[in-house]
Amino acid sequence: MTDLFAKLALDPSREAMAEGAVLLRGFALPVEDQILPALRSVVAGAPFRHMVTPGGYTMSVAMSNCGAAGWVTDRSGYRYDRKDPETGRPWPALPQCFLALATAAAGEAGYPHFRPDACLINRYAPGARLSLHQDKDERDFLQPIVSVSLGLPATFQFGGPNRSDPVRKYALRHGDVVVWGGPSRLFFHGVPELKDGHHETLGRMRINLTFRSAL
Ligand code: MD6
Ligand code: FE
């Protein structure tokens, strides 16, 4: 583990997105050799699925979770659940290398006390999208969210506190990490349709890990 922290301490290149939100370019690259196998083992235990929104719409993004709680949606609403509704079993544990990456990124961004208990895993095939939303199902909005992008690049739309606020666009690439909290914690954001392409390790997909303190 000391090794992992040593690698992650390499000076990241930062971009400020808003007050409380920072983009750490390539922050996950030094540990991708640990993250990708751990991800495979998590989704072997909790396979990707297309969840249904309360409005009855099937999401184009496929999702899974690991950690003490997982984010789920169905006809009854959005919530964090300690069990995978598909299997009735607890979600796979948060791999140590996931936890190390998320806490190191949060520390780097000025949130040294972040202890995530949930990791939502989003899988985008070309054409998949996530419409503008706020992340507001977590209990404590003082905790940030740490977001790790893997595979194909995506455009990330980052708005403001109101749905109608103008959005800024960021290209998120393999290995980029966004840490976001404080005054922008509840800002609207989304991902427009993923463009087709081929990534050398993940192929025709984008994976996004979002770490949250949910419970
Ligand atoms: C994605 N991310 O990048 C979707 N939410 O695939 C999110 O919805 C998100 O990246 C909250 C904080 C960071 C995020
Ligand atoms: Fe979100």
PDB file of C-alpha atoms and ligand atoms in Angstrom, residues 122 124 130 133 135 145 147 156 180 189 191 206 208 210, ligand 1:
ATOM      1  CA  ASN A 122     -21.086   3.379 -14.808  1.00  0.00           C
ATOM      2  CA  TYR A 124     -21.049   3.611 -21.355  1.00  0.00           C
ATOM      3  CA  LEU A 130     -26.427  10.483 -18.719  1.00  0.00           C
ATOM      4  CA  HIS A 133     -28.677  15.627 -12.891  1.00  0.00           C
ATOM      5  CA  ASP A 135     -26.166  13.825  -6.957  1.00  0.00           C
ATOM      6  CA  ILE A 145     -17.547  12.877  -4.710  1.00  0.00           C
ATOM      7  CA  SER A 147     -14.974  10.436 -10.054  1.00  0.00           C
ATOM      8  CA  PHE A 156     -18.518  16.079 -19.229  1.00  0.00           C
ATOM      9  CA  TRP A 180     -15.891  17.693  -6.390  1.00  0.00           C
ATOM     10  CA  HIS A 189     -23.846  17.742 -14.576  1.00  0.00           C
ATOM     11  CA  VAL A 191     -22.544  13.199 -20.097  1.00  0.00           C
ATOM     12  CA  ARG A 206     -16.081   4.132 -21.057  1.00  0.00           C
ATOM     13  CA  ASN A 208     -16.709   5.855 -14.663  1.00  0.00           C
ATOM     14  CA  THR A 210     -17.860   7.572  -8.535  1.00  0.00           C
TER      15      THR A 210
HETATM   16  C1  MD6 B   1     -19.816  10.063 -15.438  1.00  0.00           C
HETATM   17  N1  MD6 B   1     -20.499  11.135 -13.465  1.00  0.00           N
HETATM   18  O1  MD6 B   1     -18.789  10.735 -15.491  1.00  0.00           O
HETATM   19  C2  MD6 B   1     -20.972  10.474 -14.600  1.00  0.00           C
HETATM   20  N2  MD6 B   1     -21.535  12.670 -10.449  1.00  0.00           N
HETATM   21  O2  MD6 B   1     -19.967   9.035 -16.092  1.00  0.00           O
HETATM   22  C3  MD6 B   1     -21.315  11.675 -12.563  1.00  0.00           C
HETATM   23  O3  MD6 B   1     -22.515  11.652 -12.685  1.00  0.00           O
HETATM   24  C4  MD6 B   1     -20.724  12.341 -11.421  1.00  0.00           C
HETATM   25  O4  MD6 B   1     -18.523  12.330 -12.327  1.00  0.00           O
HETATM   26  C5  MD6 B   1     -21.070  13.304  -9.371  1.00  0.00           C
HETATM   27  C6  MD6 B   1     -19.753  13.629  -9.238  1.00  0.00           C
HETATM   28  C7  MD6 B   1     -18.882  13.297 -10.234  1.00  0.00           C
HETATM   29  C8  MD6 B   1     -19.356  12.644 -11.354  1.00  0.00           C
END
